[in-house]
PDB file of C-alpha atoms in Angstrom:
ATOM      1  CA  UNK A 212       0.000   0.000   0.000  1.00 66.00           C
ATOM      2  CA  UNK A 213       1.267   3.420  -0.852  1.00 80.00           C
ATOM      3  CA  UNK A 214       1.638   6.084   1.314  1.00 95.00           C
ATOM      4  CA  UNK A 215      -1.514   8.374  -0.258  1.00 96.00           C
ATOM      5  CA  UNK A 216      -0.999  11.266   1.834  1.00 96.00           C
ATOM      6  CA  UNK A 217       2.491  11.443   0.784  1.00 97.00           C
ATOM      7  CA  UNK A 218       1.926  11.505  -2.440  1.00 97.00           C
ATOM      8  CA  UNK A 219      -1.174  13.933  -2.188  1.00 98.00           C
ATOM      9  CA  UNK A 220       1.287  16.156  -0.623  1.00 98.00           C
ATOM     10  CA  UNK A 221       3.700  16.409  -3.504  1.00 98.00           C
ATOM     11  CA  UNK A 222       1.378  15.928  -6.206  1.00 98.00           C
ATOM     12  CA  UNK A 223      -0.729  19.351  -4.629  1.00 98.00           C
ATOM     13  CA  UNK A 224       2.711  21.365  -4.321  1.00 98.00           C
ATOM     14  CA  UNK A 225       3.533  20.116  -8.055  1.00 98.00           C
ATOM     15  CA  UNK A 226      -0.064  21.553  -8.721  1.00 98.00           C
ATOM     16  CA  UNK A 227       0.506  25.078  -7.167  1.00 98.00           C
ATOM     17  CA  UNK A 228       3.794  25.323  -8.741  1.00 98.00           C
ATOM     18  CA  UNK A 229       2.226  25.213 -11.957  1.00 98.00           C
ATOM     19  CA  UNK A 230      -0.599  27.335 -11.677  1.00 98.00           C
ATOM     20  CA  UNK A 231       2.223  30.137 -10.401  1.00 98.00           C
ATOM     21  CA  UNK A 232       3.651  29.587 -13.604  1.00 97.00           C
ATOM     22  CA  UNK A 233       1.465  28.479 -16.115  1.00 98.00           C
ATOM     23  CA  UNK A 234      -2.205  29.768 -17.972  1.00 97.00           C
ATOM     24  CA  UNK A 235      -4.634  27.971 -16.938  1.00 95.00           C
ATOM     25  CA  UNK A 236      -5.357  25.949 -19.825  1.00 95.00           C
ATOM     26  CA  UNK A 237      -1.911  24.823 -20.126  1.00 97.00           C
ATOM     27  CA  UNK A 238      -1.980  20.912 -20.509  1.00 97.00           C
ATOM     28  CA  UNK A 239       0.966  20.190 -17.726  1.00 97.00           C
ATOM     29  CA  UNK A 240      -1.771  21.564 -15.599  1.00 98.00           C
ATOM     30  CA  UNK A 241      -4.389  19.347 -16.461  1.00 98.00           C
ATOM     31  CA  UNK A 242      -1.552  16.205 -16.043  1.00 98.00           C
ATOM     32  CA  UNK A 243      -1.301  17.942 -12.121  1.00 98.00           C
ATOM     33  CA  UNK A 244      -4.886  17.529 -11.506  1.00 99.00           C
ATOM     34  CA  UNK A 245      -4.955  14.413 -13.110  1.00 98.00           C
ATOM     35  CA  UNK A 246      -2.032  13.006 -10.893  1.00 98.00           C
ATOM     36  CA  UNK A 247      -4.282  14.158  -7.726  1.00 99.00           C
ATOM     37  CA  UNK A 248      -7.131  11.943  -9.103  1.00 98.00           C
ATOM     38  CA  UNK A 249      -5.034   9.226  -9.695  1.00 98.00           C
ATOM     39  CA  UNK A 250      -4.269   9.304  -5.958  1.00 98.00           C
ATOM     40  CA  UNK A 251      -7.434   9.725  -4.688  1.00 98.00           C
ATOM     41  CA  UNK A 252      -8.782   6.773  -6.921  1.00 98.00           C
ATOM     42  CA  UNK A 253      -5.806   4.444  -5.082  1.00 96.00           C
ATOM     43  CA  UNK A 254      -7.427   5.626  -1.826  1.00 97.00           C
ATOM     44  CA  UNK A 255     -11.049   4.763  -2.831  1.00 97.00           C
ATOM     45  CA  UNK A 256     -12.364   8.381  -2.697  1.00 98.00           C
ATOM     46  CA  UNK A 257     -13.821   8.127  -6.215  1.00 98.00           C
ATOM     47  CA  UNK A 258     -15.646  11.537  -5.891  1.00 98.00           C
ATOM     48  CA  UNK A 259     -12.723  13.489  -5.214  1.00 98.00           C
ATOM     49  CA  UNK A 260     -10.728  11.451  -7.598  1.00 99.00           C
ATOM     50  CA  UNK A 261     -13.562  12.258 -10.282  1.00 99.00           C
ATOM     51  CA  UNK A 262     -13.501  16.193  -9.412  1.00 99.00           C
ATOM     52  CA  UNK A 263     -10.075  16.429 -10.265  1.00 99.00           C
ATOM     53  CA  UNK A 264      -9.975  13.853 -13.129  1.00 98.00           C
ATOM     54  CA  UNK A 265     -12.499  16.180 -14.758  1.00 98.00           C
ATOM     55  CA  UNK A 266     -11.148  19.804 -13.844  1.00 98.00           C
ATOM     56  CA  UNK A 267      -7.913  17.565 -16.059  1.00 98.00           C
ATOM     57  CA  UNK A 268     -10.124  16.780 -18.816  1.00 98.00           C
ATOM     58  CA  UNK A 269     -11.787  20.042 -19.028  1.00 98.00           C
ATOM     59  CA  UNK A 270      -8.487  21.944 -19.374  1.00 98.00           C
ATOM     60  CA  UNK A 271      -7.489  19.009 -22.193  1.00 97.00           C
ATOM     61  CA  UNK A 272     -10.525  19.295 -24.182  1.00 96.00           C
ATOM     62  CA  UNK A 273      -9.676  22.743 -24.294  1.00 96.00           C
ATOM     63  CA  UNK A 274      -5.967  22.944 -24.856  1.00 96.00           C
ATOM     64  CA  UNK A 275      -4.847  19.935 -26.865  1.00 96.00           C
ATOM     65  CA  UNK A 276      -6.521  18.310 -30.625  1.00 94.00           C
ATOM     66  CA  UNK A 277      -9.147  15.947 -30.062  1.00 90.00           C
ATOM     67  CA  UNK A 278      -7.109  12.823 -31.437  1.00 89.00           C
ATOM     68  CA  UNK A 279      -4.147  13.509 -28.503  1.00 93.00           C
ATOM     69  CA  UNK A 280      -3.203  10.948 -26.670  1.00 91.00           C
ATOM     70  CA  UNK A 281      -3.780  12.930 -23.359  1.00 94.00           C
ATOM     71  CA  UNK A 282      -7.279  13.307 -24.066  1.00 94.00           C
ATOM     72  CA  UNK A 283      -7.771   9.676 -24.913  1.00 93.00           C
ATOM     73  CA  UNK A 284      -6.317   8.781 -21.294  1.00 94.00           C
ATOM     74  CA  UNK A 285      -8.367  11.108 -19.669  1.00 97.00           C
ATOM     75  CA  UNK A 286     -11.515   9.290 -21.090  1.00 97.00           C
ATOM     76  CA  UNK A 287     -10.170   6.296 -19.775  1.00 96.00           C
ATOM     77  CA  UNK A 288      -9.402   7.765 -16.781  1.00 97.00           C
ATOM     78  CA  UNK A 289     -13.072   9.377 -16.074  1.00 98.00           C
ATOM     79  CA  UNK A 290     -14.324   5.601 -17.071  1.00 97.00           C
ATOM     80  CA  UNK A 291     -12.757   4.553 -14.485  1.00 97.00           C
ATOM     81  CA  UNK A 292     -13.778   6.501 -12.071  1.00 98.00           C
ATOM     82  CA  UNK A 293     -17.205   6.039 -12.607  1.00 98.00           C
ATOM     83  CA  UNK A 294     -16.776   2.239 -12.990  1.00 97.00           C
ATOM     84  CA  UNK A 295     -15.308   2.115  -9.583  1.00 97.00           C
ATOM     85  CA  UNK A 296     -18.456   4.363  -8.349  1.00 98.00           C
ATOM     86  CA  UNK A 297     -20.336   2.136 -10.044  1.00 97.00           C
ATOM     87  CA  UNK A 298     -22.208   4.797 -11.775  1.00 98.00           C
ATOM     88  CA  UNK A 299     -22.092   2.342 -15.420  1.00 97.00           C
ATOM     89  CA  UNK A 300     -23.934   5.182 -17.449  1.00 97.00           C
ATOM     90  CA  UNK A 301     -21.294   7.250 -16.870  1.00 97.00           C
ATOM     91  CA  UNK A 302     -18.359   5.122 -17.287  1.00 97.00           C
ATOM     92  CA  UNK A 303     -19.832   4.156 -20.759  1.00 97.00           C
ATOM     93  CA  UNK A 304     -20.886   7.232 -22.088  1.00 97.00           C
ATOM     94  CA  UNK A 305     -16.461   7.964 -21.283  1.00 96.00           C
ATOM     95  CA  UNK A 306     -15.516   4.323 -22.541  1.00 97.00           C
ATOM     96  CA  UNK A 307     -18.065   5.140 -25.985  1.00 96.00           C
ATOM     97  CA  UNK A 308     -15.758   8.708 -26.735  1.00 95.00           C
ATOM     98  CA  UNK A 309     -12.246   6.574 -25.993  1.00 94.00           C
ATOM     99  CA  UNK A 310     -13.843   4.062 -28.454  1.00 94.00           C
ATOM    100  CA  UNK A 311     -14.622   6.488 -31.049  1.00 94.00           C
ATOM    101  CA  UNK A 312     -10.884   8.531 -30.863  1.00 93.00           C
ATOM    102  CA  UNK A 313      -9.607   4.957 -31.202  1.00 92.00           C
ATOM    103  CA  UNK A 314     -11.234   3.913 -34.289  1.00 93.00           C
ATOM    104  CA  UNK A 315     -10.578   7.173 -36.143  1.00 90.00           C
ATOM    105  CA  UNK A 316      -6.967   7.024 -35.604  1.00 88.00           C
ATOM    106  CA  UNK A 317      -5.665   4.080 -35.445  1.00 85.00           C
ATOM    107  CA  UNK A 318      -5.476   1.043 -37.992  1.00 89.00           C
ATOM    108  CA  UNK A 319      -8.577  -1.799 -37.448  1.00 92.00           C
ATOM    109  CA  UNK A 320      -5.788  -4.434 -35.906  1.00 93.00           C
ATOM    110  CA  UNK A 321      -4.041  -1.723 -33.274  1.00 92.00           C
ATOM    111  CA  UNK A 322      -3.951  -3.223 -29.664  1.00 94.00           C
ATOM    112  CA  UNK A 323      -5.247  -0.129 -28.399  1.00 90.00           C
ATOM    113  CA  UNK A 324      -8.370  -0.447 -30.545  1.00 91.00           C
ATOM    114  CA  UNK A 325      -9.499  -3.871 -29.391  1.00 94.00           C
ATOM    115  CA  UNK A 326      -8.395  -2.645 -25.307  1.00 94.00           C
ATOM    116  CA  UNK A 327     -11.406   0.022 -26.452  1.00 94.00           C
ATOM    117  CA  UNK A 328     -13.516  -2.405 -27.670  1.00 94.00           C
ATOM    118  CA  UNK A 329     -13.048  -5.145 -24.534  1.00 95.00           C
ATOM    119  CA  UNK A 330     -13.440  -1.592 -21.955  1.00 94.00           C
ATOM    120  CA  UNK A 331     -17.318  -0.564 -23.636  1.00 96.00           C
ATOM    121  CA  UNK A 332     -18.017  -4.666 -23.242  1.00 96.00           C
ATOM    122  CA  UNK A 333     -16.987  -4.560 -20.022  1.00 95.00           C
ATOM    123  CA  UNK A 334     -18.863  -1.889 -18.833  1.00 96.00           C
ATOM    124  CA  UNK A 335     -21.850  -3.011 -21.063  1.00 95.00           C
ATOM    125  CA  UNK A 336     -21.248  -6.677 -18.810  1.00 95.00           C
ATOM    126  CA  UNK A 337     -21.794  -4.598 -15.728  1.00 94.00           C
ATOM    127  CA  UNK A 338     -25.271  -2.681 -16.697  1.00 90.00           C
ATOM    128  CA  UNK A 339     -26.828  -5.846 -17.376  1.00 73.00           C
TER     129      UNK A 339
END
């Protein structure tokens, strides 16, 4: 088990550095509050986790293409959130958009592609 606090600690002071220095739609922003998320998911506090996973996406959607690979993990990452809330509509509707990036760019045989595929099953497994 990792120590969560810890890393909360140095994940917020990474956070606050950046905002100092940074706009506020810069993307190394959005990885900050993602890296919060990511800690609060490990410690099962899925709603904070999912506040800052989506204050990430939100600056993503906004500051990077829609076919860049940040903004395809953030999907994932908001699916999982919601999976682990167990709120399946959710994690869908955010497994559906990873599934669509996927399929527009990469080839019909890419690993990532079928990963898509099996997450939207998944899910889709759970709602029933």
């Amino acid at each position: 088990m990792g120590d969560y606090l810890k890393a909360l600690e140095f994940c917020e002071k990474s956070l606050e550095i950046r905002k100092k220095g940074l706009p506020s739609n810069h993307p190394s922003l959005a990885t900050s509050y993602s890296n919060i998320g990511q800690v609060y998911n490990n410690m099962g506090d899925y709603s904070e986790a999912l506040e800052f996973r989506e204050e990430s996406h939100q600056i993503y959607e906004k500051a990077l293409p829609s076919n860049d690979p940040s903004l395809a993990t953030s999907y994932d990452n908001i699916c999982q959130v919601n999976d682990n809330m167990d709120d399946y509509p959710k994690a869908l509707e955010f497994s559906e958009k990873l599934l669509k990036m996927k399929e527009k760019s990469v080839s019909v045989d890419h690993r990532d592609l079928a990963a898509s595929y099996s997450n939207v099953g998944d899910v889709y497994d759970k709602i029933c």
